[in-house]
Amino acid sequence: MAATSPTPAPAPTPASAPTSTPVLTAERILEATEEVLRRHGPAKATVVDVARALGVSHGSVYRHFRTKAALREAVTKRWLDRTSAELSGIAAGDREPAVRLGDWLRALFDAKRRKAGADPELFATYMVLVDENGPAVTEHIADLTGQLTAIIADGAGTGVFTVPDPAAAARTVFQATGRFHDPGYAREWVRPEAEADFGSLVELLLRGLSSR
């Protein structure tokens, strides 16, 4: 009887390359914090929840943000800065100042209304955080009124607007349009007449700035 050839041993399976863990950055932590806030709300969300969502220890989160309050302030600022960044391009543009001002006010209204309508749970959460973080809100308002000041100053420089103090005029315009960007008025933004009211107000403001 013929000898049976030995069965060759199977070739060793190459070891899988180790999966690289993404570097823990402040931005990743803020993204995870936003999702945790959306899921749990500001009253129940904890740093431990954020760490668990990232698959790290809560000590790793604290290495980037020393306290829970610092983390909440940073995520609030990140949320507010999105609007500032969206508007800055309009403020720095080269369109005629009156057109630019109207576009800027429209973009601010649309941005706030979009946030309130697209993700109402997170919007409500941020309203709580905004109340906690006065410095972040103050900085946000200063940024927005600074952008308005630049537009109005351009108009004053070219004779389109007749205002002696562009910064004072910018503060007035910001306050006058508060109904269309202050989150406290969010429920009114969906009213059928909101669009017409906004258009009438912007027209009135532009006429006042350019009156001689």
XYZ file of N, CA and C in Angstrom:
636
model
N 0.859 -1.173 0.000
C 0.000 0.000 0.000
C 0.904 1.234 0.000
N 0.545 2.194 -0.841
C 1.380 3.402 -0.973
C 1.321 4.225 0.302
N 2.462 4.809 0.645
C 2.504 5.659 1.837
C 1.746 6.947 1.594
N 1.046 7.342 2.612
C 0.274 8.591 2.509
C 1.178 9.775 2.768
N 1.128 10.736 1.851
C 1.957 11.945 2.023
C 1.421 12.769 3.176
N 2.282 13.302 4.000
C 1.805 14.128 5.122
C 1.120 15.399 4.615
N 0.032 15.745 5.292
C -0.709 16.964 4.918
C 0.108 18.180 5.309
N 0.361 19.069 4.336
C 1.172 20.252 4.665
C 0.487 21.133 5.696
N 1.247 21.663 6.588
C 0.686 22.548 7.610
C 0.196 23.829 6.948
N -0.936 24.345 7.417
C -1.441 25.595 6.821
C -0.477 26.739 7.048
N -0.411 27.593 6.048
C 0.482 28.759 6.161
C -0.026 29.660 7.271
N 0.865 30.224 8.048
C 0.428 31.107 9.134
C -0.289 32.341 8.592
N -1.378 32.693 9.273
C -2.137 33.870 8.863
C -1.392 35.109 9.304
N -1.180 36.043 8.375
C -0.462 37.264 8.761
C -1.194 37.982 9.881
N -0.463 38.476 10.829
C -1.092 39.221 11.936
C -1.707 40.497 11.395
N -2.908 40.785 11.886
C -3.580 42.016 11.453
C -2.834 43.218 12.005
N -2.787 44.233 11.180
C -2.135 45.458 11.636
C -2.964 46.066 12.747
N -2.346 46.526 13.791
C -3.102 47.114 14.890
C -3.900 48.326 14.418
N -5.138 48.386 14.894
C -5.987 49.510 14.527
C -5.530 50.742 15.285
N -5.276 51.791 14.553
C -4.801 53.007 15.204
C -5.972 53.735 15.849
N -5.795 54.169 17.061
C -6.823 54.917 17.777
C -6.696 56.398 17.423
N -7.797 57.040 17.026
C -7.708 58.460 16.693
C -7.177 59.263 17.874
N -6.377 60.252 17.560
C -5.821 61.099 18.612
C -6.951 61.866 19.279
N -6.923 61.901 20.594
C -7.942 62.635 21.327
C -7.607 64.122 21.292
N -8.427 64.873 20.599
C -8.220 66.309 20.479
C -9.381 67.052 21.137
N -9.177 68.339 21.370
C -10.248 69.153 21.941
C -11.470 69.146 21.035
N -11.250 69.179 19.721
C -12.374 69.198 18.778
C -13.188 67.914 18.862
N -12.512 66.756 18.972
C -13.228 65.482 19.110
C -14.041 65.463 20.398
N -13.483 66.004 21.455
C -14.197 66.044 22.732
C -15.437 66.926 22.618
N -15.297 68.062 21.943
C -16.438 68.972 21.800
C -17.534 68.349 20.934
N -17.139 67.634 19.896
C -18.124 66.949 19.057
C -18.888 65.907 19.865
N -18.158 65.141 20.667
C -18.798 64.126 21.495
C -19.689 64.770 22.556
N -19.237 65.872 23.116
C -20.027 66.572 24.134
C -21.347 67.042 23.551
N -21.306 67.545 22.327
C -22.534 68.000 21.684
C -23.519 66.852 21.520
N -23.028 65.688 21.135
C -23.898 64.530 20.964
C -24.454 64.053 22.314
N -23.622 64.081 23.338
C -24.080 63.688 24.673
C -25.144 64.663 25.179
N -24.942 65.947 24.941
C -25.935 66.940 25.345
C -27.248 66.727 24.606
N -27.157 66.394 23.342
C -28.360 66.134 22.556
C -29.125 64.939 23.129
N -28.380 63.938 23.573
C -28.993 62.698 24.033
C -29.518 62.800 25.476
N -28.759 63.468 26.343
C -29.104 63.479 27.764
C -29.639 64.815 28.276
N -29.350 65.903 27.569
C -29.728 67.215 28.078
C -28.681 67.734 29.045
N -28.663 69.050 29.285
C -27.602 69.650 30.101
C -27.644 69.251 31.569
N -28.825 68.895 32.074
C -28.941 68.558 33.495
C -28.313 67.203 33.813
N -28.386 66.262 32.883
C -27.929 64.899 33.149
C -26.585 64.559 32.496
N -26.186 65.304 31.484
C -24.926 64.997 30.788
C -23.743 65.216 31.717
N -22.815 64.272 31.728
C -21.637 64.359 32.590
C -20.366 64.176 31.770
N -19.241 64.494 32.369
C -17.951 64.277 31.716
C -17.719 62.782 31.514
N -18.201 61.968 32.434
C -18.075 60.514 32.296
C -18.819 60.043 31.047
N -19.998 60.621 30.775
C -20.742 60.269 29.562
C -19.941 60.609 28.318
N -19.292 61.767 28.337
C -18.478 62.187 27.192
C -17.308 61.233 27.005
N -16.650 60.896 28.108
C -15.502 59.987 28.026
C -15.937 58.621 27.504
N -17.090 58.144 27.978
C -17.584 56.845 27.531
C -17.869 56.868 26.027
N -18.440 57.957 25.547
C -18.747 58.066 24.116
C -17.469 58.042 23.277
N -16.384 58.528 23.834
C -15.101 58.566 23.125
C -14.263 57.309 23.348
N -14.664 56.483 24.312
C -13.897 55.291 24.619
C -12.609 55.590 25.361
N -12.626 56.639 26.184
C -11.432 57.019 26.946
C -11.831 57.209 28.406
N -10.844 57.438 29.251
C -11.135 57.713 30.654
C -11.540 59.173 30.813
N -12.289 59.447 31.875
C -12.687 60.842 32.066
C -11.475 61.713 32.387
N -10.394 61.087 32.907
C -9.171 61.844 33.135
C -8.575 62.379 31.847
N -8.746 61.623 30.744
C -8.244 62.083 29.445
C -8.985 63.333 28.981
N -10.278 63.386 29.271
C -11.060 64.578 28.915
C -10.597 65.767 29.755
N -10.365 65.513 31.028
C -9.947 66.598 31.924
C -8.568 67.148 31.580
N -7.769 66.382 30.849
C -6.475 66.912 30.431
C -6.640 68.024 29.399
N -7.761 68.023 28.699
C -8.047 69.082 27.723
C -8.913 70.189 28.320
N -9.848 69.809 29.172
C -10.753 70.773 29.809
C -10.727 70.480 31.308
N -10.208 71.403 32.074
C -9.880 71.134 33.477
C -11.109 70.906 34.346
N -12.255 71.453 33.949
C -13.473 71.285 34.736
C -14.654 71.039 33.811
N -15.742 70.570 34.381
C -16.972 70.395 33.616
C -17.463 71.746 33.102
N -17.339 72.780 33.933
C -17.770 74.116 33.521
C -16.975 74.602 32.323
N -15.664 74.327 32.315
C -14.825 74.748 31.187
C -15.243 74.038 29.910
N -15.607 72.771 30.027
C -16.061 72.018 28.857
C -17.379 72.580 28.334
N -18.291 72.871 29.232
C -19.585 73.426 28.808
C -19.417 74.810 28.192
N -18.503 75.598 28.732
C -18.249 76.923 28.149
C -17.654 76.792 26.747
N -16.744 75.843 26.578
C -16.100 75.664 25.275
C -17.091 75.191 24.221
N -17.992 74.297 24.592
C -18.956 73.798 23.605
C -19.978 74.883 23.266
N -20.283 75.745 24.227
C -21.174 76.883 23.963
C -20.519 77.862 22.996
N -19.247 78.173 23.260
C -18.515 79.096 22.388
C -18.415 78.539 20.973
N -18.179 77.246 20.865
C -18.084 76.606 19.543
C -19.389 76.773 18.777
N -20.499 76.623 19.471
C -21.816 76.755 18.843
C -22.055 78.193 18.375
N -21.712 79.149 19.218
C -21.895 80.560 18.863
C -20.954 80.982 17.741
N -19.733 80.455 17.769
C -18.742 80.838 16.756
C -19.139 80.405 15.354
N -19.949 79.358 15.238
C -20.394 78.928 13.912
C -21.170 80.039 13.222
N -22.024 80.710 13.985
C -22.797 81.817 13.412
C -21.881 82.981 13.060
N -20.960 83.318 13.952
C -20.038 84.429 13.683
C -19.235 84.183 12.411
N -18.758 82.953 12.250
C -17.957 82.626 11.068
C -18.794 82.714 9.799
N -20.034 82.282 9.885
C -20.923 82.315 8.718
C -21.167 83.744 8.249
N -21.242 84.674 9.207
C -21.558 86.066 8.882
C -20.325 86.888 8.504
N -19.166 86.458 8.956
C -17.963 87.268 8.740
C -17.644 87.460 7.261
N -17.947 86.455 6.454
C -17.690 86.574 5.018
C -18.538 87.658 4.376
N -19.769 87.795 4.862
C -20.642 88.854 4.332
C -20.118 90.215 4.760
N -19.741 90.338 6.026
C -19.258 91.621 6.540
C -18.002 92.082 5.809
N -17.148 91.134 5.446
C -15.877 91.482 4.800
C -15.991 91.548 3.277
N -17.177 91.355 2.755
C -17.360 91.330 1.307
C -17.222 92.698 0.675
N -17.380 92.735 -0.646
C -17.195 93.999 -1.363
C -18.485 94.511 -1.996
N -19.623 93.959 -1.576
C -20.885 94.465 -2.114
C -21.187 95.832 -1.516
N -22.097 96.541 -2.139
C -22.492 97.871 -1.673
C -22.977 97.769 -0.218
N -22.565 98.697 0.665
C -22.847 98.560 2.097
C -24.309 98.320 2.457
N -25.237 99.006 1.785
C -26.649 98.814 2.115
C -27.089 97.388 1.792
N -26.622 96.855 0.664
C -26.947 95.483 0.291
C -26.302 94.513 1.277
N -25.046 94.787 1.612
C -24.319 93.924 2.539
C -24.984 93.893 3.910
N -25.456 95.045 4.362
C -26.119 95.093 5.662
C -27.406 94.274 5.642
N -28.192 94.425 4.578
C -29.408 93.629 4.462
C -29.116 92.145 4.404
N -28.081 91.773 3.652
C -27.694 90.363 3.549
C -27.233 89.815 4.893
N -26.495 90.629 5.637
C -25.973 90.205 6.931
C -27.112 89.953 7.915
N -28.052 90.874 7.974
C -29.189 90.710 8.883
C -30.030 89.507 8.486
N -30.201 89.300 7.185
C -30.944 88.143 6.697
C -30.223 86.840 7.073
N -28.909 86.801 6.911
C -28.146 85.599 7.231
C -28.198 85.288 8.722
N -28.178 86.319 9.548
C -28.269 86.112 10.996
C -29.626 85.521 11.365
N -30.677 86.089 10.833
C -32.025 85.579 11.100
C -32.165 84.132 10.630
N -31.705 83.867 9.427
C -31.815 82.502 8.876
C -31.001 81.501 9.694
N -29.804 81.900 10.123
C -28.945 80.993 10.890
C -29.596 80.625 12.216
N -30.126 81.606 12.917
C -30.758 81.333 14.210
C -32.040 80.525 14.025
N -32.804 80.857 13.018
C -34.054 80.131 12.789
C -33.777 78.687 12.369
N -32.716 78.496 11.590
C -32.354 77.145 11.158
C -31.923 76.280 12.347
N -31.163 76.861 13.257
C -30.732 76.108 14.436
C -31.924 75.706 15.295
N -32.868 76.620 15.443
C -34.030 76.330 16.283
C -34.927 75.273 15.655
N -35.031 75.280 14.324
C -35.944 74.357 13.660
C -35.355 73.013 13.330
N -34.059 72.973 12.999
C -33.448 71.719 12.540
C -33.128 70.769 13.684
N -32.820 71.305 14.848
C -32.423 70.463 15.980
C -32.957 71.087 17.262
N -34.281 71.055 17.467
C -34.874 71.776 18.604
C -34.379 71.307 19.964
N -34.069 69.997 20.107
C -33.584 69.503 21.391
C -32.232 70.129 21.744
N -31.330 70.147 20.759
C -30.014 70.726 21.013
C -30.117 72.245 21.178
N -30.998 72.875 20.431
C -31.200 74.318 20.550
C -31.644 74.660 21.977
N -32.594 73.885 22.505
C -33.068 74.120 23.872
C -31.943 73.901 24.879
N -31.122 72.903 24.618
C -29.981 72.634 25.490
C -29.016 73.808 25.502
N -28.748 74.351 24.325
C -27.810 75.455 24.255
C -28.358 76.720 24.905
N -29.664 76.863 24.935
C -30.226 78.017 25.623
C -29.896 77.974 27.107
N -29.886 76.772 27.672
C -29.489 76.615 29.068
C -28.007 76.947 29.230
N -27.176 76.441 28.336
C -25.736 76.673 28.430
C -25.385 78.144 28.226
N -26.108 78.797 27.329
C -25.848 80.213 27.067
C -26.105 81.032 28.335
N -27.155 80.668 29.077
C -27.436 81.376 30.325
C -26.324 81.191 31.350
N -25.627 80.061 31.287
C -24.537 79.776 32.226
C -23.253 80.504 31.862
N -23.082 80.815 30.582
C -21.775 81.264 30.091
C -21.826 82.703 29.597
N -21.930 83.621 30.556
C -21.981 85.031 30.215
C -20.824 85.518 29.377
N -19.561 85.174 29.728
C -18.427 85.667 28.927
C -18.489 85.227 27.463
N -18.916 83.985 27.214
C -19.000 83.501 25.833
C -20.040 84.288 25.048
N -21.157 84.592 25.694
C -22.218 85.358 25.028
C -21.767 86.794 24.784
N -21.127 87.381 25.781
C -20.635 88.758 25.632
C -19.646 88.862 24.474
N -18.756 87.883 24.382
C -17.777 87.869 23.289
C -18.458 87.695 21.938
N -19.484 86.846 21.900
C -20.232 86.609 20.663
C -20.923 87.889 20.192
N -21.581 88.577 21.115
C -22.286 89.817 20.755
C -21.290 90.885 20.303
N -20.142 90.952 20.973
C -19.118 91.922 20.572
C -18.617 91.634 19.169
N -18.475 90.351 18.837
C -18.030 89.971 17.493
C -19.064 90.389 16.455
N -20.323 90.096 16.735
C -21.374 90.432 15.765
C -21.521 91.944 15.595
N -21.515 92.683 16.687
C -21.642 94.138 16.551
C -20.390 94.731 15.899
N -19.256 94.077 16.073
C -18.051 94.520 15.375
C -18.195 94.364 13.870
N -18.783 93.254 13.444
C -19.027 93.045 12.013
C -20.004 94.092 11.478
N -21.053 94.359 12.240
C -22.015 95.391 11.834
C -21.339 96.756 11.740
N -20.489 97.051 12.698
C -19.779 98.335 12.696
C -18.946 98.501 11.426
N -18.283 97.430 11.013
C -17.453 97.500 9.808
C -18.295 97.818 8.579
N -19.465 97.181 8.471
C -20.341 97.437 7.319
C -20.827 98.874 7.328
N -21.296 99.334 8.488
C -21.854 100.691 8.579
C -20.759 101.733 8.388
N -19.564 101.452 8.896
C -18.448 102.391 8.696
C -18.106 102.517 7.216
N -18.159 101.408 6.480
C -17.932 101.464 5.038
C -18.974 102.351 4.368
N -20.229 102.187 4.793
C -21.300 103.005 4.226
C -21.137 104.474 4.557
N -20.710 104.761 5.793
C -20.493 106.161 6.177
C -19.332 106.757 5.403
N -18.317 105.956 5.156
C -17.148 106.444 4.436
C -17.429 106.774 2.990
N -18.400 106.091 2.403
C -18.743 106.344 1.002
C -19.954 107.254 0.840
N -20.517 107.705 1.968
C -21.663 108.593 1.904
C -22.997 107.882 1.737
N -22.995 106.544 1.766
C -24.250 105.791 1.650
C -25.064 105.940 2.925
N -24.379 105.896 4.076
C -25.043 106.078 5.367
C -24.588 107.402 5.963
N -25.495 108.065 6.643
C -25.155 109.332 7.296
C -25.250 109.132 8.807
N -24.202 108.557 9.375
C -24.169 108.312 10.820
C -22.851 108.857 11.368
N -22.895 109.608 12.468
C -21.662 110.160 13.024
C -20.815 109.121 13.760
N -21.458 108.073 14.259
C -20.755 107.071 15.065
C -21.185 105.673 14.618
N -20.444 105.053 13.717
C -20.823 103.725 13.214
C -20.980 102.670 14.314
N -20.144 102.716 15.348
C -20.243 101.725 16.419
C -21.558 101.868 17.177
N -21.963 103.089 17.453
C -23.226 103.326 18.141
C -24.397 102.898 17.253
N -24.300 103.205 15.957
C -25.349 102.801 15.026
C -25.452 101.281 14.943
N -24.298 100.602 14.976
C -24.291 99.136 14.918
C -24.988 98.541 16.130
N -24.713 99.087 17.307
C -25.379 98.586 18.512
C -26.882 98.792 18.429
N -27.287 99.932 17.883
C -28.714 100.219 17.748
C -29.385 99.244 16.782
N -28.747 98.987 15.652
C -29.295 98.045 14.673
C -29.393 96.650 15.276
N -28.383 96.243 16.009
C -28.392 94.911 16.623
C -29.526 94.783 17.629
N -29.683 95.802 18.449
C -30.750 95.777 19.445
C -32.131 95.853 18.795
N -32.245 96.658 17.755
C -33.547 96.829 17.094
C -34.018 95.554 16.410
N -33.078 94.734 15.963
C -33.424 93.491 15.264
C -33.411 92.276 16.192
N -33.317 92.505 17.493
C -33.227 91.401 18.449
C -34.355 90.395 18.339
N -35.512 90.845 17.986
C -36.655 89.939 17.837
C -36.394 88.850 16.801
N -35.444 89.091 15.894
C -35.185 88.140 14.818
C -33.858 87.388 14.984
N -33.230 87.540 16.150
C -32.034 86.718 16.393
C -31.855 86.346 17.859
N -32.555 87.015 18.764
C -32.482 86.639 20.173
C -33.262 85.335 20.365
N -32.612 84.272 20.878
C -33.286 82.976 21.030
C -34.553 83.032 21.870
N -34.685 84.051 22.705
C -35.898 84.185 23.498
C -37.149 84.377 22.650
N -36.960 84.794 21.398
C -38.091 85.006 20.496
C -38.271 83.862 19.506
N -37.603 82.740 19.732
C -37.595 81.639 18.754
C -38.996 81.189 18.343
N -39.939 81.199 19.266
C -41.296 80.742 18.934
C -41.984 81.650 17.919
N -41.555 82.900 17.877
C -42.183 83.843 16.950
C -41.634 83.713 15.528
N -40.482 83.052 15.367
C -39.848 82.984 14.047
C -40.625 82.144 13.054
N -41.526 81.314 13.527
C -42.297 80.450 12.619
C -43.665 81.046 12.301
N -43.972 82.190 12.854
C -45.267 82.814 12.557
C -45.329 83.203 11.081
N -46.502 83.101 10.464
C -46.631 83.437 9.027
C -46.182 84.855 8.706
N -46.392 85.784 9.627
C -46.057 87.180 9.348
C -44.607 87.534 9.681
N -43.834 86.582 10.155
C -42.453 86.878 10.563
C -41.618 87.412 9.403
N -41.758 86.814 8.239
C -40.968 87.247 7.078
C -41.282 88.689 6.699
N -42.574 89.017 6.634
C -42.968 90.378 6.259
C -42.504 91.380 7.316
N -42.614 91.014 8.587
C -42.170 91.910 9.659
C -40.664 92.157 9.576
N -39.912 91.089 9.289
C -38.465 91.232 9.180
C -38.113 92.154 8.013
N -38.734 91.933 6.871
C -38.454 92.765 5.700
C -38.774 94.231 5.946
N -39.886 94.493 6.619
C -40.279 95.877 6.900
C -39.288 96.551 7.837
N -38.815 95.805 8.835
C -37.862 96.376 9.780
C -36.537 96.702 9.103
N -36.032 95.793 8.296
C -34.759 96.040 7.612
C -34.887 97.244 6.675
N -35.984 97.331 5.975
C -36.201 98.476 5.077
C -36.215 99.784 5.861
N -36.872 99.777 7.015
C -36.948 100.980 7.847
C -35.558 101.372 8.359
N -34.779 100.391 8.795
C -33.435 100.667 9.309
C -32.523 101.227 8.218
N -32.591 100.651 7.040
C -31.760 101.128 5.940
C -32.137 102.560 5.553
N -33.416 102.833 5.570
C -33.862 104.186 5.237
C -33.366 105.178 6.299
N -33.419 104.763 7.556
C -32.951 105.640 8.622
C -31.452 105.891 8.564
N -30.681 104.884 8.238
C -29.238 105.050 8.167
C -28.817 105.957 7.016
N -29.607 105.954 5.965
C -29.228 106.725 4.761
C -29.939 108.055 4.645
N -30.785 108.383 5.646
C -31.524 109.658 5.554
C -30.570 110.831 5.712
N -30.899 111.898 5.010
C -30.046 113.090 5.046
C -30.808 114.270 5.629
